[in-house]
PDB file of C-alpha atoms in Angstrom:
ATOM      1  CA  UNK A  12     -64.233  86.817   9.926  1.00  0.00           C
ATOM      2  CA  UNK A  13     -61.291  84.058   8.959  1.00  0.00           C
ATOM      3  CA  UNK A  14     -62.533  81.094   7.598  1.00  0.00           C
ATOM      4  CA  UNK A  15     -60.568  77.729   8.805  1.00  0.00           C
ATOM      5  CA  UNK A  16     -59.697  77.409   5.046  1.00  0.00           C
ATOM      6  CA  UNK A  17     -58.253  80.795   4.986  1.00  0.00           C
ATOM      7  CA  UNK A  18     -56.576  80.249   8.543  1.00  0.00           C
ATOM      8  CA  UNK A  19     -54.893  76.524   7.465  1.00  0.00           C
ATOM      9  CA  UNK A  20     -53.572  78.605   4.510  1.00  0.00           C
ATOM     10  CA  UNK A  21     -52.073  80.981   6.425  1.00  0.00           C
ATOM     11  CA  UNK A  22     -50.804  78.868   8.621  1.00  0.00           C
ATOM     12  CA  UNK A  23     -49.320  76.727   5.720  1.00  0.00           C
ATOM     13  CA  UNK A  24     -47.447  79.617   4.519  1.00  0.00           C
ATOM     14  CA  UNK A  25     -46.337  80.733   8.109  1.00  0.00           C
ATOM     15  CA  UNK A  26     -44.543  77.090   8.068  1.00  0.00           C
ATOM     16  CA  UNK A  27     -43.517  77.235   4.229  1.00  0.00           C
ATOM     17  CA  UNK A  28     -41.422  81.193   5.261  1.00  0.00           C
ATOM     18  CA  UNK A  29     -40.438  79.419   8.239  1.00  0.00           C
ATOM     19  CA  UNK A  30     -38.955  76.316   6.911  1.00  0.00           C
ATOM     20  CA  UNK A  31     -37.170  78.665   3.714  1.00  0.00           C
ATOM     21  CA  UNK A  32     -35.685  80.967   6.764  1.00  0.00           C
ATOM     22  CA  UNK A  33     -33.703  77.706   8.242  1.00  0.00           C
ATOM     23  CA  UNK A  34     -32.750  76.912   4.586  1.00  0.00           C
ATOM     24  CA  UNK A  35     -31.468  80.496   4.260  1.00  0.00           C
ATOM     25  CA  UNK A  36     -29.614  80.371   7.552  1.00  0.00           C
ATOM     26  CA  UNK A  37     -28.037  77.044   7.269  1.00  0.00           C
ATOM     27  CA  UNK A  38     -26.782  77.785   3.783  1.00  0.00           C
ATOM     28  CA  UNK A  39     -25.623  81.433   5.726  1.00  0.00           C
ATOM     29  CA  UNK A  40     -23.412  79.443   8.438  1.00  0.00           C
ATOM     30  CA  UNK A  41     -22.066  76.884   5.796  1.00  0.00           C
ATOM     31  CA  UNK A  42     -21.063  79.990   4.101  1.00  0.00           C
ATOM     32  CA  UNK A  43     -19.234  81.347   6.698  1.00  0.00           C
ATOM     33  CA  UNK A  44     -17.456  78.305   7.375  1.00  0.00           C
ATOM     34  CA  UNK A  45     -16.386  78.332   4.593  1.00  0.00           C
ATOM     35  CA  UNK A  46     -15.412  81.556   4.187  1.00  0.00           C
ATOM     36  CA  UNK A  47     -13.333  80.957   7.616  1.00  0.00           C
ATOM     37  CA  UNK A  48     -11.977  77.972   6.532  1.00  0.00           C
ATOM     38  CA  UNK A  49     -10.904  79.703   3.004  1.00  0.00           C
ATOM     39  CA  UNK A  50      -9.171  82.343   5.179  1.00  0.00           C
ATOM     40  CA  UNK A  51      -7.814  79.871   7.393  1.00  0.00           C
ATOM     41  CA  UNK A  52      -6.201  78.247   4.016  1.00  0.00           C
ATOM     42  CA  UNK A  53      -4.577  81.447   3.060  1.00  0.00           C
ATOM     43  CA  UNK A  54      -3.096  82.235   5.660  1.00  0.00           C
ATOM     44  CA  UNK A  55      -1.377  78.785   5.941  1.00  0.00           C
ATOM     45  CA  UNK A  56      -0.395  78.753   1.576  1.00  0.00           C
ATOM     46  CA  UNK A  57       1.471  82.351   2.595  1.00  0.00           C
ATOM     47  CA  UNK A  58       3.492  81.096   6.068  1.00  0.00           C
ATOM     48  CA  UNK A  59       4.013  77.227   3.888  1.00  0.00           C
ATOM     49  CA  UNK A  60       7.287  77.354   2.262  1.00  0.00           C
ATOM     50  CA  UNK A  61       7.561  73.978   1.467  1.00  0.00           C
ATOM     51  CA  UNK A  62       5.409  72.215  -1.620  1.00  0.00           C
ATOM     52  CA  UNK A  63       5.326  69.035   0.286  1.00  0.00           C
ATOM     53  CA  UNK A  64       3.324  70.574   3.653  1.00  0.00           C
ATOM     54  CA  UNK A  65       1.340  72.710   0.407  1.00  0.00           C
ATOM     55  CA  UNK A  66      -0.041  69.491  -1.070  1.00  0.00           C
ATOM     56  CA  UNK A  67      -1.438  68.262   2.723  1.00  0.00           C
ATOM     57  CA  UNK A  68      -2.926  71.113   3.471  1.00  0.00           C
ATOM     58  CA  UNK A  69      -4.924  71.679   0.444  1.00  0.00           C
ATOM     59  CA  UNK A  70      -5.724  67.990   0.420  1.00  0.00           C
ATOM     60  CA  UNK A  71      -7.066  68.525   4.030  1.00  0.00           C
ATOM     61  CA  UNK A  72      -8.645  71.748   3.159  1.00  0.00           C
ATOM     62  CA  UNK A  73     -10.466  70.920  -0.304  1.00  0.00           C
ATOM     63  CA  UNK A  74     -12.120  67.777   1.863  1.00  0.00           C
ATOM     64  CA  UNK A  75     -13.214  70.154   4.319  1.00  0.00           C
ATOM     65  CA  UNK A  76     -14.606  73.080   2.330  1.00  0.00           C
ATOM     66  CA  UNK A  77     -16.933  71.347   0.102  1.00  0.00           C
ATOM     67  CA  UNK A  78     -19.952  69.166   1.293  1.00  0.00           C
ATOM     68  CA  UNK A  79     -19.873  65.486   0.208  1.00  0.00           C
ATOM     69  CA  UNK A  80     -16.665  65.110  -0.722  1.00  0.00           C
ATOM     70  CA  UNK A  81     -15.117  62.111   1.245  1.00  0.00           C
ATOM     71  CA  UNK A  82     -11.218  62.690   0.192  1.00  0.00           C
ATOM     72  CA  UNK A  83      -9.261  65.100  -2.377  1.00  0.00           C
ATOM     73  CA  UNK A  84      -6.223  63.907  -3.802  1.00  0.00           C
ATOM     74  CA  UNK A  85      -3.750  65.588  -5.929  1.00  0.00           C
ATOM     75  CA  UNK A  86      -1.809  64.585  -8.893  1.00  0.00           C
ATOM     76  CA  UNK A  87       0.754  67.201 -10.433  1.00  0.00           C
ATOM     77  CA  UNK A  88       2.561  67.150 -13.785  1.00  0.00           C
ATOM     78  CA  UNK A  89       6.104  65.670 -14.021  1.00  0.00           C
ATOM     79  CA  UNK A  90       7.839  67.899 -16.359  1.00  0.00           C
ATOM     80  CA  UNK A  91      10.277  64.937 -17.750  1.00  0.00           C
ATOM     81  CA  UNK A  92       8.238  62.473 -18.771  1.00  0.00           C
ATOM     82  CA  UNK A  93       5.093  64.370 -19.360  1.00  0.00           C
ATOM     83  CA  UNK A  94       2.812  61.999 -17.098  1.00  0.00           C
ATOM     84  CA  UNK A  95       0.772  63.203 -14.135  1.00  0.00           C
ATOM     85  CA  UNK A  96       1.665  61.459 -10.328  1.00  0.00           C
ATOM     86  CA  UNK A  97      -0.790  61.158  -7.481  1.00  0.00           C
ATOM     87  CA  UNK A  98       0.674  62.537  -4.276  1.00  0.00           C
ATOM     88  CA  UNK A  99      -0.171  61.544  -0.998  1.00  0.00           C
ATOM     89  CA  UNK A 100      -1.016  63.727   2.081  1.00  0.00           C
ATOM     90  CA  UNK A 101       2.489  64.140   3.459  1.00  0.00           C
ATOM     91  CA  UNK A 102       3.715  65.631   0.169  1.00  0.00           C
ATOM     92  CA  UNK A 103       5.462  62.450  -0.919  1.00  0.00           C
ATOM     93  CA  UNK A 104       4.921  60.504  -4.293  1.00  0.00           C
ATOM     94  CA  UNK A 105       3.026  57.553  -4.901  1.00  0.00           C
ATOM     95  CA  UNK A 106       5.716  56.628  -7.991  1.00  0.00           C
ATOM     96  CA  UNK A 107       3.507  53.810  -8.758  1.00  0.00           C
ATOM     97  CA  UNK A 108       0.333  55.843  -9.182  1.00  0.00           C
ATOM     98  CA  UNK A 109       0.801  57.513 -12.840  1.00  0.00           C
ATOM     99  CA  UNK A 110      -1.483  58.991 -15.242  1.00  0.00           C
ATOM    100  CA  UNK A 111      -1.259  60.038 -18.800  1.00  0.00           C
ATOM    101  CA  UNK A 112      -2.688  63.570 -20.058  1.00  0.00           C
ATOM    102  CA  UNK A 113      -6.644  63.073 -20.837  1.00  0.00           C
ATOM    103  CA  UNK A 114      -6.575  59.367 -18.862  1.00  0.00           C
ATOM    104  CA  UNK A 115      -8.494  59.001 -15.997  1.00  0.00           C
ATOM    105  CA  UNK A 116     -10.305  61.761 -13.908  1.00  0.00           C
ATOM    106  CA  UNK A 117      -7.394  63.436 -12.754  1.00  0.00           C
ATOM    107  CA  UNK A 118      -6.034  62.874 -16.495  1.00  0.00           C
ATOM    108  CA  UNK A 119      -9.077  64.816 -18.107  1.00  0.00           C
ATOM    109  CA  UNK A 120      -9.207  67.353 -16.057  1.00  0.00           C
ATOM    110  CA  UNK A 121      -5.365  68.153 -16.111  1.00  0.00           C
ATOM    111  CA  UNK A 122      -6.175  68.931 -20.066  1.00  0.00           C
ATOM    112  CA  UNK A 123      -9.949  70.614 -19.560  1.00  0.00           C
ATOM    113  CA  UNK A 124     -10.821  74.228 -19.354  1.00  0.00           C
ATOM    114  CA  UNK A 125     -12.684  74.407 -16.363  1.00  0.00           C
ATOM    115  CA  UNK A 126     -13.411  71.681 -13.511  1.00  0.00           C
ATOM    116  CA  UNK A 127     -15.426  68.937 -14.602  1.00  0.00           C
ATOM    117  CA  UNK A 128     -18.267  66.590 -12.822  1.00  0.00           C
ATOM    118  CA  UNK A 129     -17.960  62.736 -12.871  1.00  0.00           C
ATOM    119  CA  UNK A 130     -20.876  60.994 -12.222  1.00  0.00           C
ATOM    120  CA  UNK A 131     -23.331  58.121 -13.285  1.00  0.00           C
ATOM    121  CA  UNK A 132     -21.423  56.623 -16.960  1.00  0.00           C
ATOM    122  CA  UNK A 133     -19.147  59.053 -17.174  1.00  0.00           C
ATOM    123  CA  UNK A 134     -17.559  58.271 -14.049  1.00  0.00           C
ATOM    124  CA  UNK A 135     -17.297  54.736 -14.310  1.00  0.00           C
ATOM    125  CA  UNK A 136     -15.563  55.209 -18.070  1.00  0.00           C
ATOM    126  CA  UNK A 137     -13.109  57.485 -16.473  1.00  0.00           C
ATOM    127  CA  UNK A 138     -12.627  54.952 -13.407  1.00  0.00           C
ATOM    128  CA  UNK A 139     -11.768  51.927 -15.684  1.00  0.00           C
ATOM    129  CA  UNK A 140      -9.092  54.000 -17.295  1.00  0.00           C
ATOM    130  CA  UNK A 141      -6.646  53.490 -14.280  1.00  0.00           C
ATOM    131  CA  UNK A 142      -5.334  49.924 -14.793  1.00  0.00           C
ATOM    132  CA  UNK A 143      -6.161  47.030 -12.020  1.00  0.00           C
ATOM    133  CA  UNK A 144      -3.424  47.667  -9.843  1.00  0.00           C
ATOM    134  CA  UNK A 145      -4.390  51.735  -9.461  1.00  0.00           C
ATOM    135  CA  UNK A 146      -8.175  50.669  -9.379  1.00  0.00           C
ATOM    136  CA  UNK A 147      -7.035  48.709  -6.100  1.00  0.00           C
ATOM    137  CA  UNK A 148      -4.703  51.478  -4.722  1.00  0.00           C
ATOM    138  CA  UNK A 149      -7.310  54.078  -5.038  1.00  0.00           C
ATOM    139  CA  UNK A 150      -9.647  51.473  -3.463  1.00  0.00           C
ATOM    140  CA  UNK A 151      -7.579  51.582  -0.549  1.00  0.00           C
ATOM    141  CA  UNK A 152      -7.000  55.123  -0.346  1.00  0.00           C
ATOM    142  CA  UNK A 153     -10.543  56.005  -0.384  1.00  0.00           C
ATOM    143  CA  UNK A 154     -11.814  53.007   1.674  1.00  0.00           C
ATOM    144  CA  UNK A 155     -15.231  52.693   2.792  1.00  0.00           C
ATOM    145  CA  UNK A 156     -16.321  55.135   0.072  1.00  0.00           C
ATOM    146  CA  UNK A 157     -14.901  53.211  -2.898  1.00  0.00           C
ATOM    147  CA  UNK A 158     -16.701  53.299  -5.322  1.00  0.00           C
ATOM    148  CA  UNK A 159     -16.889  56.927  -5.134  1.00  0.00           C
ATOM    149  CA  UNK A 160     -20.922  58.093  -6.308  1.00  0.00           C
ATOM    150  CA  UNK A 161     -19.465  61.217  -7.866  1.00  0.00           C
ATOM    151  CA  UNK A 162     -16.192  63.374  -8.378  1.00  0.00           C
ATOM    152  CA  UNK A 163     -14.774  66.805  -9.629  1.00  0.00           C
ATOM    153  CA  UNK A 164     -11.751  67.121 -11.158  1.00  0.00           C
ATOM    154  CA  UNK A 165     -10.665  70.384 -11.671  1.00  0.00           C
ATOM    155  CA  UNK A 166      -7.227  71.962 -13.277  1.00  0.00           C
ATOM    156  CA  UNK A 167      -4.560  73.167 -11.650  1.00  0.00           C
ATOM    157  CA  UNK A 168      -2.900  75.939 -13.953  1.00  0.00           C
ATOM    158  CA  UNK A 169      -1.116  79.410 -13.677  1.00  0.00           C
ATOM    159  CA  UNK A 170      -1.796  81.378 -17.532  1.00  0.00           C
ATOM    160  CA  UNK A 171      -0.847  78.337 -19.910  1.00  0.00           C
ATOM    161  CA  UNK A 172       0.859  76.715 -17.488  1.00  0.00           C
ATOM    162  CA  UNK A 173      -0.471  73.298 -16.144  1.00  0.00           C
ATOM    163  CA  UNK A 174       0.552  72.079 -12.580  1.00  0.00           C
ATOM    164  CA  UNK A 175      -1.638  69.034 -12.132  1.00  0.00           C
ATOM    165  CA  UNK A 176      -4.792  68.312 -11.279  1.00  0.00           C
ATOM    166  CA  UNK A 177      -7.176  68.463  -7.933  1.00  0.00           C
ATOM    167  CA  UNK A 178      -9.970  65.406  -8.136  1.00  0.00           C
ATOM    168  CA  UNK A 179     -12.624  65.641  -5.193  1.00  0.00           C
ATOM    169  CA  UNK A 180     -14.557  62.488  -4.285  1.00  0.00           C
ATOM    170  CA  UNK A 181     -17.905  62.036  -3.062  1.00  0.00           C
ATOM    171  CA  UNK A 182     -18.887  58.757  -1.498  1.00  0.00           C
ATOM    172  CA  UNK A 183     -22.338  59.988   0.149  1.00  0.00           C
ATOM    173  CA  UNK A 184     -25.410  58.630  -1.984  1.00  0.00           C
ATOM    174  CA  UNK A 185     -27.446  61.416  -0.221  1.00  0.00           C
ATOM    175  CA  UNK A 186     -24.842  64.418  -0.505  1.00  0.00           C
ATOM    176  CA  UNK A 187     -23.647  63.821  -4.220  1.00  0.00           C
ATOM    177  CA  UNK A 188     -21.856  66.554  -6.183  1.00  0.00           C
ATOM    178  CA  UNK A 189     -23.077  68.657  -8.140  1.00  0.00           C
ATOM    179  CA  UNK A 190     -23.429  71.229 -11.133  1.00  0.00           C
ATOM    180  CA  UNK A 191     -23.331  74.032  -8.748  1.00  0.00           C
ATOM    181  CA  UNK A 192     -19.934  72.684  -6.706  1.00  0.00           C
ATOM    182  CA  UNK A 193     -18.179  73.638 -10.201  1.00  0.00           C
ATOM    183  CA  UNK A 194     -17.622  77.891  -9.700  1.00  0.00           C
ATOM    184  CA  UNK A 195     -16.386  76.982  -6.258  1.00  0.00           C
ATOM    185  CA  UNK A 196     -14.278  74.429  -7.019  1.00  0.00           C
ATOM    186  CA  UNK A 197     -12.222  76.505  -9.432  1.00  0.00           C
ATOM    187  CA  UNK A 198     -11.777  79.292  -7.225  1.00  0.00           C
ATOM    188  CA  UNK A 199      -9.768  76.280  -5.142  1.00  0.00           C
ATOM    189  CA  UNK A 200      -8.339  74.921  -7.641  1.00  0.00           C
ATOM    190  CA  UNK A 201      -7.176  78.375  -8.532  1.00  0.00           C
ATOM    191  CA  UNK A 202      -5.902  79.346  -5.030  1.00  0.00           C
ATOM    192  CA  UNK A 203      -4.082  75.809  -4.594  1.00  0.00           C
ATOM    193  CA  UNK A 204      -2.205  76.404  -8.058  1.00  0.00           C
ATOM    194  CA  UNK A 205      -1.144  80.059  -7.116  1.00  0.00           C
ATOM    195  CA  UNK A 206       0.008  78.665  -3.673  1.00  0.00           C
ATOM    196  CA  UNK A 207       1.824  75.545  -5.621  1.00  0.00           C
ATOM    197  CA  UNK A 208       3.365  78.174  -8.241  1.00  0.00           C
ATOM    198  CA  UNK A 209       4.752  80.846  -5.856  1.00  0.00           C
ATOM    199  CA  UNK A 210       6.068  78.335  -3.824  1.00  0.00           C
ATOM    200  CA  UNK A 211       7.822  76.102  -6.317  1.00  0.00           C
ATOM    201  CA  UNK A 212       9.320  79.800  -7.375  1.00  0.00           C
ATOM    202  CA  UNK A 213      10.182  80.773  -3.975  1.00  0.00           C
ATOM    203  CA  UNK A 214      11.852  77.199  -3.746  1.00  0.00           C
ATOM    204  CA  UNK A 215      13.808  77.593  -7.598  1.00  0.00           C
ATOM    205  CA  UNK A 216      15.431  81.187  -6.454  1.00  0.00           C
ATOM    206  CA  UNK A 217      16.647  79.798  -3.135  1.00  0.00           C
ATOM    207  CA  UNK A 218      18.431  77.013  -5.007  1.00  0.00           C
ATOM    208  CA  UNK A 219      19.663  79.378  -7.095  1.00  0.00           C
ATOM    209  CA  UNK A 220      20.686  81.681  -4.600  1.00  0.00           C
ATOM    210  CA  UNK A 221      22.530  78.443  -2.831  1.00  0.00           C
ATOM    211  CA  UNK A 222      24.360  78.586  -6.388  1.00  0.00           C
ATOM    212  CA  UNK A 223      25.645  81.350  -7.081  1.00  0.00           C
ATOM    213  CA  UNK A 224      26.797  81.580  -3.038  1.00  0.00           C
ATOM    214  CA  UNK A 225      28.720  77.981  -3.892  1.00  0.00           C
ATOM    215  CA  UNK A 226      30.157  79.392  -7.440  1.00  0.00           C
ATOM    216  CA  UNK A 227      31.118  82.814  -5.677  1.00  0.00           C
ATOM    217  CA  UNK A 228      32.894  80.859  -2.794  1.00  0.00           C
ATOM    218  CA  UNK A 229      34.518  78.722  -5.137  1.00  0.00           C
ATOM    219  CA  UNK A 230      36.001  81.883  -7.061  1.00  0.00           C
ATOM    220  CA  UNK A 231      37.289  83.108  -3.920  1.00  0.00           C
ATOM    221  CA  UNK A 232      38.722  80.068  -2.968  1.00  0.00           C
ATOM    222  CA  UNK A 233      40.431  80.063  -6.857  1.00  0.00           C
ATOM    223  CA  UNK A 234      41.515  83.132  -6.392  1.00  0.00           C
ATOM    224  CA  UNK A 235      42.960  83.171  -2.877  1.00  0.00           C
ATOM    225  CA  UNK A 236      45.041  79.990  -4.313  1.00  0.00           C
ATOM    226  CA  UNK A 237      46.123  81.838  -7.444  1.00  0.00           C
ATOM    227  CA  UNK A 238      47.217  84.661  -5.363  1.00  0.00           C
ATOM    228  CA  UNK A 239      48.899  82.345  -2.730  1.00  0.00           C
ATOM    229  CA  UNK A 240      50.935  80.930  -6.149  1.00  0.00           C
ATOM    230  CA  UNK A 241      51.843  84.057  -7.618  1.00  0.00           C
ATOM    231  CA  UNK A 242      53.175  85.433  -3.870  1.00  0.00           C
ATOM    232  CA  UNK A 243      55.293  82.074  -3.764  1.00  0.00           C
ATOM    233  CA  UNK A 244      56.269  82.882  -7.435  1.00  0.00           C
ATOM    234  CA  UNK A 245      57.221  86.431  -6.910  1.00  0.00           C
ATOM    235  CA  UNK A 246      59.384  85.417  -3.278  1.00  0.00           C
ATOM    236  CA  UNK A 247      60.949  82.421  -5.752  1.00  0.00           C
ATOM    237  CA  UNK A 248      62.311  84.589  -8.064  1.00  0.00           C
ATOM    238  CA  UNK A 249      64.102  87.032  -5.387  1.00  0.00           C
TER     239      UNK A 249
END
């Protein structure tokens, strides 16, 4: 016969398996939300042929996809002077908002490996990096959540090749981010810079392409007016 100390533990571990089953499941749908969501961001990178609607959505996307982050920004690497420039949702540039290479979150992680977490000391040094006036900008753009409670900044790179950077905030004390947000992160952070690199390619052959159509039009026109001169020439000298 059961003893009530044998059935309590029984019934202890019934709840225990129980309560570890909802953990499983929730952590099963989150996953497939994000998996969704991940396809969902695909498919948009491949029909986007602009980098300015490619910087929103994976601003919008990156927020989404990982718990407890409050806002994603984006800062990418100006190729003339060197300096990295925040970018706001609607693909323009914040020309105020500038960075050197290893300032700043977004400036360390432009120059780092792999993504990085900011929190506690760490994320304060990196914080008071930004002078006063981007202190209060990013105050503004992350609002209520300012100061942020944690961050990852992650790279945004193609081989050797650095784009930028993709910083993640997280403003919820009870949802702060964490060690284990890193692997995911850089699979983002990969899939944004492939999306950013084809496109900007896509974008440089088309301009090209516009080019050589102008410099083959303008030899035509040349040589329709050459021809025109020689015909007047040749009718001149009869």
């Amino acid at each position: 016969m059961m003893q009530p100390t044998d059935l309590r533990a029984l019934q202890e571990r019934v709840q225990q398996l129980e309560a570890r089953n909802a953990l499983l499941e929730e952590r099963a749908k989150r996953d497939r939300a994000r998996l969704d969501a991940l396809m969902q961001m695909t498919t948009a990178f491949v029909l986007t042929r602009e980098p300015e609607s490619l910087i929103g959505l994976s601003m919008r996307h990156a927020a989404a996809l990982v718990p407890g982050v409050t806002r994603a920004l984006i800062w990418l690497l100006d190729e003339r002077t060197d300096r990295l420039a925040l970018y706001r949702e609607d693909g323009s540039r914040a020309s105020h908002l500038m960075l050197e290479l290893g300032q700043g979150i977004a400036g360390r992680a432009c120059i780092a490996p792999r993504p990085m977490l900011f929190a506690g000391e760490l994320l304060e040094r990196a914080l008071a990096e930004h002078d006063p006036a981007d202190r209060h900008s990013l105050k503004q753009w992350l609002g209520e959540h300012w100061p942020p409670r944690s961050a990852i900044g992650a790279p945004l790179r193609i081989d050797t090749e650095s784009l930028g950077a993709l910083v993640l905030f997280g403003g919820d004390p009870s949802h702060l981010l964490i060690a284990n947000d890193l692997l995911f992160v850089q699979s983002l952070a990969n899939l944004v810079a492939g999306a950013l690199a084809d496109t900007r390619q896509r974008q440089r052959m088309s301009q090209l392409d516009h080019a050589l159509h102008q410099s083959q039009a303008a030899q035509a026109a040349t040589q329709q007016q050459l021809d025109a001169t020689q015909a007047g020439l040749l009718q001149s000298a009869k």
